[in-house]
Coordinates of C-alpha atoms and ligand atoms in Angstrom, one line a residue:
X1 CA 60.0 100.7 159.2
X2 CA 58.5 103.8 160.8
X3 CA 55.9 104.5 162.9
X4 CA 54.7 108.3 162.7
X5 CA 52.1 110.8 164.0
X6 CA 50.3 113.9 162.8
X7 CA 49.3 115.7 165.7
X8 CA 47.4 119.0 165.4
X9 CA 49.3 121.4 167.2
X10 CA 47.2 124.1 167.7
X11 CA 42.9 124.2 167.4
X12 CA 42.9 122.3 164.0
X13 CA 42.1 123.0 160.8
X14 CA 46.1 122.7 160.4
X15 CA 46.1 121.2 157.0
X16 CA 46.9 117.5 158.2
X17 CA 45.0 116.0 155.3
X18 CA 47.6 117.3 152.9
X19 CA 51.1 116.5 155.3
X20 CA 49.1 112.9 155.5
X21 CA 48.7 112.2 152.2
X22 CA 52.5 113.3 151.6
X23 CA 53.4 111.0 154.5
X24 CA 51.1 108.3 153.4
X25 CA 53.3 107.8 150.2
X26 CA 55.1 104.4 151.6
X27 CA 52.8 103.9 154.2
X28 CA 50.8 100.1 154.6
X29 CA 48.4 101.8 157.3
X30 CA 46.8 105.3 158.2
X31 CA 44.9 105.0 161.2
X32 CA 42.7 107.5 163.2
X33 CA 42.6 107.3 166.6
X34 CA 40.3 109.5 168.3
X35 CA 37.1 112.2 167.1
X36 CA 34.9 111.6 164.0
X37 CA 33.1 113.8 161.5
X38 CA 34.1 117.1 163.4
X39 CA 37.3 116.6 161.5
X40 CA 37.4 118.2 157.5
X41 CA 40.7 117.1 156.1
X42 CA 41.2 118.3 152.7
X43 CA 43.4 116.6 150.2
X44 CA 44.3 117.3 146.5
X45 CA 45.2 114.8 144.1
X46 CA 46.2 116.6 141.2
X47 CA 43.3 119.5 140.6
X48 CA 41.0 117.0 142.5
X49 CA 39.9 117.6 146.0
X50 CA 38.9 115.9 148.3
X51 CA 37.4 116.7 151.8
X52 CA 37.6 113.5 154.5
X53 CA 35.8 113.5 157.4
X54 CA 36.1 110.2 159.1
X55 CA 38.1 108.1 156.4
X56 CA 41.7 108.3 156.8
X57 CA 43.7 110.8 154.3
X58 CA 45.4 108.0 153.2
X59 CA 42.6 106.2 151.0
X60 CA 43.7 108.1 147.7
X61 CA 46.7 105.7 147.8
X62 CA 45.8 102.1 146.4
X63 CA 46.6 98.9 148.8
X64 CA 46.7 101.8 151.4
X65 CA 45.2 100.2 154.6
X66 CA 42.7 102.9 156.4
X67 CA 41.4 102.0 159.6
X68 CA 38.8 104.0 161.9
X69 CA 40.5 103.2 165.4
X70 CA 38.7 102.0 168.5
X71 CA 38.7 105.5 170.0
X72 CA 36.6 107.2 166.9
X73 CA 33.5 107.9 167.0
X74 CA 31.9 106.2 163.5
X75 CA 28.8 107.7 162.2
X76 CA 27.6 105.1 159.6
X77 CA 25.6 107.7 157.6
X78 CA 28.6 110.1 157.4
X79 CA 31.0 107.3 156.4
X80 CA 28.6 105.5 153.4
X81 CA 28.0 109.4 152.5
X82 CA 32.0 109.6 152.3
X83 CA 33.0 106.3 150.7
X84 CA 30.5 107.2 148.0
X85 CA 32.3 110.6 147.2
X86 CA 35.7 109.2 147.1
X87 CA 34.4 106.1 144.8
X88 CA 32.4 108.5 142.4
X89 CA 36.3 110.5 141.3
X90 CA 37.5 106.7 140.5
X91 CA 38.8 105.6 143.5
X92 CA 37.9 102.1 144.7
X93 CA 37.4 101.4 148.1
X94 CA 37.1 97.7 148.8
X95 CA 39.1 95.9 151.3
X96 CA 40.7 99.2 152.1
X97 CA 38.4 100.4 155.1
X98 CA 38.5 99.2 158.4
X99 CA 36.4 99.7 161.5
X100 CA 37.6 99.1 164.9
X101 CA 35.0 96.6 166.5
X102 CA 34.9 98.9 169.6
X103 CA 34.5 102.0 168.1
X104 CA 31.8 104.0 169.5
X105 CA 28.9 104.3 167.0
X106 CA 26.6 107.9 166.1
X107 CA 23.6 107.9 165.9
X108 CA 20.9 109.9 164.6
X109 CA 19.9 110.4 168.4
X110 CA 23.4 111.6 169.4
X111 CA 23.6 114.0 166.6
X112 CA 20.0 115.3 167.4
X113 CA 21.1 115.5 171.2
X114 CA 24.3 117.1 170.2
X115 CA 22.0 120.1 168.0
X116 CA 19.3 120.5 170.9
X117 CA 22.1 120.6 174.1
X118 CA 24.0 123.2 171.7
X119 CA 21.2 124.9 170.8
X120 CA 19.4 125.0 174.3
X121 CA 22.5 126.7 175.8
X122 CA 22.8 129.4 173.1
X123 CA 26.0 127.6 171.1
X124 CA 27.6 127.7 174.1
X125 CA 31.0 125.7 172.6
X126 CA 30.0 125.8 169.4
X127 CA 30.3 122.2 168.5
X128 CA 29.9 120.7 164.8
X129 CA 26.8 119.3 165.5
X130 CA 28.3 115.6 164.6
X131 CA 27.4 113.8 167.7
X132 CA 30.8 113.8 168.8
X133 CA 29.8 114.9 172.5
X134 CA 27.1 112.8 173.0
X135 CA 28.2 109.4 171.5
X136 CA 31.6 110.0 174.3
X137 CA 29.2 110.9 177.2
X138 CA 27.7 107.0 176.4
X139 CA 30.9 105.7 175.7
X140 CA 32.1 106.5 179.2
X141 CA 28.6 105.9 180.5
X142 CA 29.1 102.1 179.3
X143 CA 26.2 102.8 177.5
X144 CA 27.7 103.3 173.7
X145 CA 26.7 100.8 170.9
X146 CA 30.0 99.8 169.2
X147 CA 31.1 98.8 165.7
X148 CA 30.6 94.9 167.0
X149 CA 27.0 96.0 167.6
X150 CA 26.6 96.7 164.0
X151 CA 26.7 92.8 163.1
X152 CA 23.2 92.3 164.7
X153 CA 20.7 94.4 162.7
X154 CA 17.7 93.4 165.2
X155 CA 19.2 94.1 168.3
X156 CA 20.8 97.1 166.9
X157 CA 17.0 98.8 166.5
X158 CA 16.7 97.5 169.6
X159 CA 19.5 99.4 170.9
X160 CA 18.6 102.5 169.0
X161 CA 14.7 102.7 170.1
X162 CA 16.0 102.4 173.6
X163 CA 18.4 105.2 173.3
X164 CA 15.9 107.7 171.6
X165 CA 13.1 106.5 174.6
X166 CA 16.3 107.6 177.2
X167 CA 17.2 111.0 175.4
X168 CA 12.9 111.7 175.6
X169 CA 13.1 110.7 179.0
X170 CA 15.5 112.8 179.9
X171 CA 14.2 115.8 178.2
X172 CA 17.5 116.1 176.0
X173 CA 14.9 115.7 173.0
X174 CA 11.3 116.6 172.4
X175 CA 8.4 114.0 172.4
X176 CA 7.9 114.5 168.8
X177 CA 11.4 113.6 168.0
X178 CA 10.3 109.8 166.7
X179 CA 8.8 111.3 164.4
X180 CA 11.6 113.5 163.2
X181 CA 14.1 111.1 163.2
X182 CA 12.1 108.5 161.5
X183 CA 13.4 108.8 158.6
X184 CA 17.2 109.1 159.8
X185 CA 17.0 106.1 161.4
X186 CA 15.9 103.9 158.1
X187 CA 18.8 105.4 156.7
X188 CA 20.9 105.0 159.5
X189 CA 19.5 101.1 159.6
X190 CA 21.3 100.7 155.8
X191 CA 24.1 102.5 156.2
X192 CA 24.9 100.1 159.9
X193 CA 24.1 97.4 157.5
X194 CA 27.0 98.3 154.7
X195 CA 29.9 99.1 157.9
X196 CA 29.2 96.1 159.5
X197 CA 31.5 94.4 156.5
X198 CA 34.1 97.1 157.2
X199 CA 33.7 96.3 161.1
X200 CA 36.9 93.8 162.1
X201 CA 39.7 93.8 164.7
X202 CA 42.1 96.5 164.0
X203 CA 43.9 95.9 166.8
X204 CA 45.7 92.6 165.4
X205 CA 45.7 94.7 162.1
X206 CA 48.4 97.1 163.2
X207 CA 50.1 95.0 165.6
X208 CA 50.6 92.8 162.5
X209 CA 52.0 95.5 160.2
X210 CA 54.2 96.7 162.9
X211 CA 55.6 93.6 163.4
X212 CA 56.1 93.0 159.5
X213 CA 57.8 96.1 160.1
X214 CA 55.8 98.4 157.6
X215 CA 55.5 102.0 157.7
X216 CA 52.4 103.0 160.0
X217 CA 51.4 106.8 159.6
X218 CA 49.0 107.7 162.7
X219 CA 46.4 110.7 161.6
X220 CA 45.0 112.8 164.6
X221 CA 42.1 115.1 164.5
X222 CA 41.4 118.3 165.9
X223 CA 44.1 119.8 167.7
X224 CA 45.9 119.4 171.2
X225 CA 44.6 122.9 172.2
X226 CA 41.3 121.3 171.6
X227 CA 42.0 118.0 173.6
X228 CA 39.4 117.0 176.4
X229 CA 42.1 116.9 179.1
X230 CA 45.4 119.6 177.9
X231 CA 43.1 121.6 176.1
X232 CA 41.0 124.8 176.9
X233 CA 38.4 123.3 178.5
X234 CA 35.5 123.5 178.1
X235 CA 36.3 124.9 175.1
X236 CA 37.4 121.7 174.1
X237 CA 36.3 118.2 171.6
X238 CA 35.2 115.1 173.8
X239 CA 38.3 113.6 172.5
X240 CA 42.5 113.5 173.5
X241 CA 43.6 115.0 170.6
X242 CA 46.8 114.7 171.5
X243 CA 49.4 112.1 171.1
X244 CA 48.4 110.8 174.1
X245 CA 45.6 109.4 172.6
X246 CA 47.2 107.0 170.5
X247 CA 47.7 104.6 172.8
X248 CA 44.1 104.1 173.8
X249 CA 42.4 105.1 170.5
X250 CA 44.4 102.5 168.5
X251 CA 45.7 99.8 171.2
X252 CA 49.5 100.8 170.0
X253 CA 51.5 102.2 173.1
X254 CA 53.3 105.6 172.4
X255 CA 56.3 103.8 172.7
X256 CA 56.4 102.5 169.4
X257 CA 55.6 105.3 167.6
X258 CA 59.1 106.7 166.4
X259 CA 57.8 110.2 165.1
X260 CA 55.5 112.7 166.3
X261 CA 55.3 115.6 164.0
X262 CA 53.2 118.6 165.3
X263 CA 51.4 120.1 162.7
X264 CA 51.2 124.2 163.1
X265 CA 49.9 126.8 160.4
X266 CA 52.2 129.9 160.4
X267 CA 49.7 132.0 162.1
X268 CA 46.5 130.4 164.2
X269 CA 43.2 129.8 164.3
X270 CA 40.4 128.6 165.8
X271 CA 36.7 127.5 165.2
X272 CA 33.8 127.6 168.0
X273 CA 34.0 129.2 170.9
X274 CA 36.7 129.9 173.5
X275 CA 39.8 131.8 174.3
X276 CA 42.0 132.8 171.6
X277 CA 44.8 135.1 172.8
X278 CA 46.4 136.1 169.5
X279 CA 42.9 136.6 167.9
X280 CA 42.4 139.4 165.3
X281 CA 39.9 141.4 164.8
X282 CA 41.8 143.9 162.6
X283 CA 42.8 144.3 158.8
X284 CA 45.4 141.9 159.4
X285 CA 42.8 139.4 160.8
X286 CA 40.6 139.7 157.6
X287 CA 43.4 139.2 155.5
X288 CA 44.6 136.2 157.4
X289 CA 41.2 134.4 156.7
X290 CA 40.9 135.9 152.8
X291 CA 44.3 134.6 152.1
X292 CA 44.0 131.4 154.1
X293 CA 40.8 130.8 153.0
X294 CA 40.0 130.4 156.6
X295 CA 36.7 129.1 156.2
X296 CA 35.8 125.4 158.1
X297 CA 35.8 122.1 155.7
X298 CA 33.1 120.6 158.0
X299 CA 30.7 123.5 158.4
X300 CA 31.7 126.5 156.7
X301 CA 32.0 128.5 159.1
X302 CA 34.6 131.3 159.0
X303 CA 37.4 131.1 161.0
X304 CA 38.9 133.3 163.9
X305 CA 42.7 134.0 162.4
X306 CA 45.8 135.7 164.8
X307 CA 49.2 135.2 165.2
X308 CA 51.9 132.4 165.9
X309 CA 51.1 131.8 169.6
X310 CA 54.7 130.6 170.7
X311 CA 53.3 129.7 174.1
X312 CA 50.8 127.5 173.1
X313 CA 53.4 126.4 170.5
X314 CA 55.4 125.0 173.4
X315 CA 52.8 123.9 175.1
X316 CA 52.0 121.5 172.2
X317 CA 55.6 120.0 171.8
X318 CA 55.5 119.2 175.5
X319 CA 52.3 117.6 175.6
X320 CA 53.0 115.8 172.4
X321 CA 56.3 115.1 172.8
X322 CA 56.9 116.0 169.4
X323 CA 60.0 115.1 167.2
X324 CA 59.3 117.4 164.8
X325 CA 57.0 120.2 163.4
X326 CA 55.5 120.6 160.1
X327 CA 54.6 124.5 159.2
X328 CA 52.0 125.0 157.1
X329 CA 50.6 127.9 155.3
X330 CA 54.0 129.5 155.2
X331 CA 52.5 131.8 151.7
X332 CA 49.6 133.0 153.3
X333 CA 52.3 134.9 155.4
X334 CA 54.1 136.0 151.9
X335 CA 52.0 139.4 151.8
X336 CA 52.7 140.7 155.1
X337 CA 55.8 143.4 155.8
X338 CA 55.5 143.1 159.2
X339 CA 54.4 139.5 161.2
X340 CA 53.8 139.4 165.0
X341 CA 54.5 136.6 167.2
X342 CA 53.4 136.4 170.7
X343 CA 56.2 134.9 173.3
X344 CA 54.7 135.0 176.4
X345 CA 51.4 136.2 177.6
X346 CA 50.7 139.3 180.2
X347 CA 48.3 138.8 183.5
X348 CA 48.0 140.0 186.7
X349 CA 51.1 142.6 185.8
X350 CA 53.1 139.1 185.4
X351 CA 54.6 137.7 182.2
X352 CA 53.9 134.2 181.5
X353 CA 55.9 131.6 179.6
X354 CA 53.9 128.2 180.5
X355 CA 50.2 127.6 179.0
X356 CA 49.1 125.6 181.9
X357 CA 49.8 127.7 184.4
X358 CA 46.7 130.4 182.5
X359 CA 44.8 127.1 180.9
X360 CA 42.1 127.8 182.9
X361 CA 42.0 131.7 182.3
X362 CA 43.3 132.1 178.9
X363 CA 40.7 134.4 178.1
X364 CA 42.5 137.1 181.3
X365 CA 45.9 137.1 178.7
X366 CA 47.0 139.6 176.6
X367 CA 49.9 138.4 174.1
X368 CA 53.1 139.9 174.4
X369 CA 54.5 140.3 170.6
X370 CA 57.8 140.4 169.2
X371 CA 57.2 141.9 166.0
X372 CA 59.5 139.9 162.9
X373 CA 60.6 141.1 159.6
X374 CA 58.0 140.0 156.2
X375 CA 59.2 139.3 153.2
X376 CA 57.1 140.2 150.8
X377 CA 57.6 137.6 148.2
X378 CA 56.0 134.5 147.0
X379 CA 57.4 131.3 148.8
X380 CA 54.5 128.8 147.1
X381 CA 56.6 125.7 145.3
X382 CA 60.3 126.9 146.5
X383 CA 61.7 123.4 147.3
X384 CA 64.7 124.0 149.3
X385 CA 65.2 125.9 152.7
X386 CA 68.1 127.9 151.8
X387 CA 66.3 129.6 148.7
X388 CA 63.3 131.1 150.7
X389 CA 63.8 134.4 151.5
X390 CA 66.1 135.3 154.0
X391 CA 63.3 136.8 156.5
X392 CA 61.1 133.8 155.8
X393 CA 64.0 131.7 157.1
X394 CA 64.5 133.4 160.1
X395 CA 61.0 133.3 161.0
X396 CA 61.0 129.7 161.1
X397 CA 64.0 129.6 163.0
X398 CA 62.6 131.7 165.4
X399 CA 59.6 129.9 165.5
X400 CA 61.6 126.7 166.3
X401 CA 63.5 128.5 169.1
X402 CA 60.3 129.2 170.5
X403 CA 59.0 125.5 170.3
X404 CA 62.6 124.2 170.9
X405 CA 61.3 121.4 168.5
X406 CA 62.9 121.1 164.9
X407 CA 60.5 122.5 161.7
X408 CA 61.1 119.5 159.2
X409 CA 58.2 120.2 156.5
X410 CA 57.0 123.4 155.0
X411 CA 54.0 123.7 153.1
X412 CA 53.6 126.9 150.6
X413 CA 50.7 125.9 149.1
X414 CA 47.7 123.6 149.0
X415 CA 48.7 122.1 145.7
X416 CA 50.7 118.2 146.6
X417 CA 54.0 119.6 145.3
X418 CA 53.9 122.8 147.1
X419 CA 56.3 121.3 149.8
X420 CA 59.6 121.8 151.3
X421 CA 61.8 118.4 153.4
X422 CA 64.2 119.7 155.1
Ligands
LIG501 P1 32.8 119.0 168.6 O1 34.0 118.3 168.4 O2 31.9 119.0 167.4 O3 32.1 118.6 169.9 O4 33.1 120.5 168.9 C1 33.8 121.0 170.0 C2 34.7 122.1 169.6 O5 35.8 121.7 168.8 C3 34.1 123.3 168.8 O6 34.7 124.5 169.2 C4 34.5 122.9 167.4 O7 34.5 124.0 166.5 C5 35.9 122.3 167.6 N1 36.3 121.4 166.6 C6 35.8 120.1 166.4 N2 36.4 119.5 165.4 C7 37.3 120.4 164.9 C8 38.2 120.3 163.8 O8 38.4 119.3 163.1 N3 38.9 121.5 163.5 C9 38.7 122.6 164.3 N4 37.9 122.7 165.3 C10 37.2 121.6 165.6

């Protein structure tokens, strides 16, 4: 039996649905543990694909057990919204979703509060606009309606009138917003209705299968970088993000959990707002995001592309405590002659190794670079280490000697196969 994590390792958007879905091939159980439909995790099966935002990437497998942990935030809408995509490509659902019973629960009102705060303070983060914020401020406000709530339709409008009276109240949304979200809510009412049957204690759920001694494959969200406590705040999700979050998102201690595999594109990017040392805004920066396709699953928006940041990249291992790291996007890099990496970061006339010493002025840095060969030459499907191009192999053992952390998987390409074990 094992017990494995995907943890982002940089500011998302690191291909986890597709290292999940690999992963999730002998797996009983893949269970997210933190964040909601801010996530876009993209998974192929065959030509099809498919973009999760709340589901686990594990529900293309059948008798694959996908639960919605107790530190998500569920938005009902979103979730019918997405079972009904994956059943409509042949895929049946049933018995296979499961929602924590003390999940935090969106609501039109939290996404609404979410679009105004954002909006009102000129996109100051940059948030998806999912609620995410919001439905965490009530969480830790005690004030959150959770996936137990669900099984009572009455008190549940109860619940809901009383939180859109609050947000008028306190001028996070316009009088006229009962009007607005009139509609939302009916929908919202049916869609509460249909996840109340997926709404059950998923706490014994995995404690069972890990005691049956089944393979468990943990799926995080988001990315450390973005984590509401080791990220750069405030540039940051409500959420931990990091493997640290495991144990109070799910109920299952880090201690159990054998493997925690950092998930890291070959270069970086980032969404939103906030500090990006390695950013481009160059040739080389275009081409990252043509290449990558560096566009957002969740909103579309393009993304900001740079370099391999080999401080953060430490950073992450040492928050995450991670076993292992899984590179992806290695053929985006294929069409490059020359890569840059940044090892440590310049400020104040001093050089700088450790993130969290510059956390909380990242946006002071400017990357040091050690400039590494390219190698011009497709890597997409090569299956074993040794037969990628010399230069392609000593850029990812450089990369490791910067993480001090082993690179186990390498993905060169989106396709399922596209995938190198070492
Ligand atoms: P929120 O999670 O919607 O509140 O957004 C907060 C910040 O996290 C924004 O900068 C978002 O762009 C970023 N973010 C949230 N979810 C993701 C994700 O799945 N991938 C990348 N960035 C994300």
């Amino acid at each position: 039996m094992t017990i494995s994590a995907i943890i982002g390792g940089q500011w998302g958007d690191e291909g986890k649905g597709k290292i999940v879905d690999l992963l999730s091939k002998d797996t009983k159980i893949v269970a997210r543990y933190q964040g909601g439909a801010n996530a876009g995790h993209t998974v192929y099966h065959g030509d099809l694909k498919v973009v999760l935002h709340q589901i686990p990437s594990g529900i293309l497998r059948s008798g694959c057990h996908c639960i919605l942990g107790n530190g998500m935030v569920v938005d009902p809408i979103g979730l019918i919204e997405e079972i009904e995509m994956v059943e409509s490509h042949g895929f049946d659902t049933t018995g296979q979703i499961h929602v924590a019973m003390n999940a935090h629960i969106v609501t039109p009102v939290h996404k609404a509060v979410d679009v105004a705060t954002e909006a009102a303070n000129n996109n100051r983060i940059g948030t998806t606009g999912r609620g995410i914020g919001p439905t965490y401020v009530d969480k830790y406000d005690r004030v959150g309606i959770r996936g137990i709530d669900l099984l009572d339709a009455n008190r549940l409008r109860e619940k809901l009138a009383a939180k859109l009276e609050s947000a008028i109240q306190s001028g996070h949304l316009p009088q006229d917003a009962k009007d607005q979200l009139k509609e939302q809510f009916k929908t919202f009412m049916d869609c509460a209705t249909r996840v109340a049957l997926l709404v059950s204690d998923t706490f014994a759920l995995i404690h069972e299968f890990a005691e049956r001694g089944e393979n468990i494959l943990i799926e995080g969200a988001q990315g450390t970088l973005l984590d509401v406590d080791h990220g750069t705040y405030p540039f940051v999700t409500s959420s931990s993000a990091s493997s640290a979050g495991i144990s109070t998102g799910l109920g299952l201690p880090t201690t159990k959990v054998e493997k925690i595999i950092g998930l890291l594109k070959a270069y970086t990017t980032r969404v939103g707002t906030g500090p990006f040392p390695t950013e481009l805004f160059d040739d080389d920066g275009q081409k990252l995001r043509d290449l990558g396709q560096e566009y957002g699953a969740t909103t579309g928006r393009p993304r900001r592309c740079g370099w391999f940041d080999g401080v953060a990249g430490l950073y992450s291992a040492r928050v995450n405590g991670l076993t292992d790291v899984a590179l992806t996007k290695l053929d985006i890099l294929d069409h490059f002659e020359e890569i840059n990496v940044c090892v440590a970061y310049k400020v104040d006339g001093k050089e700088i190794k450790n993130m969290s010493e510059v956390l909380h002025r990242l946006e002071n840095v400017e990357p040091i670079y050690e400039s590494q060969k390219g190698w011009m030459s497709t890597t997409t499907g090569i299956e074993k280490f040794e037969e990628l191009p010399q230069a392609a192999q000593d850029y990812i053992s450089y990369l490791e000697g910067l993480m001090r952390t082993r690179i186990s998987i390498i993905s060169t390409g989106p396709g399922r196969d596209e995938i190198l074990l070492r």
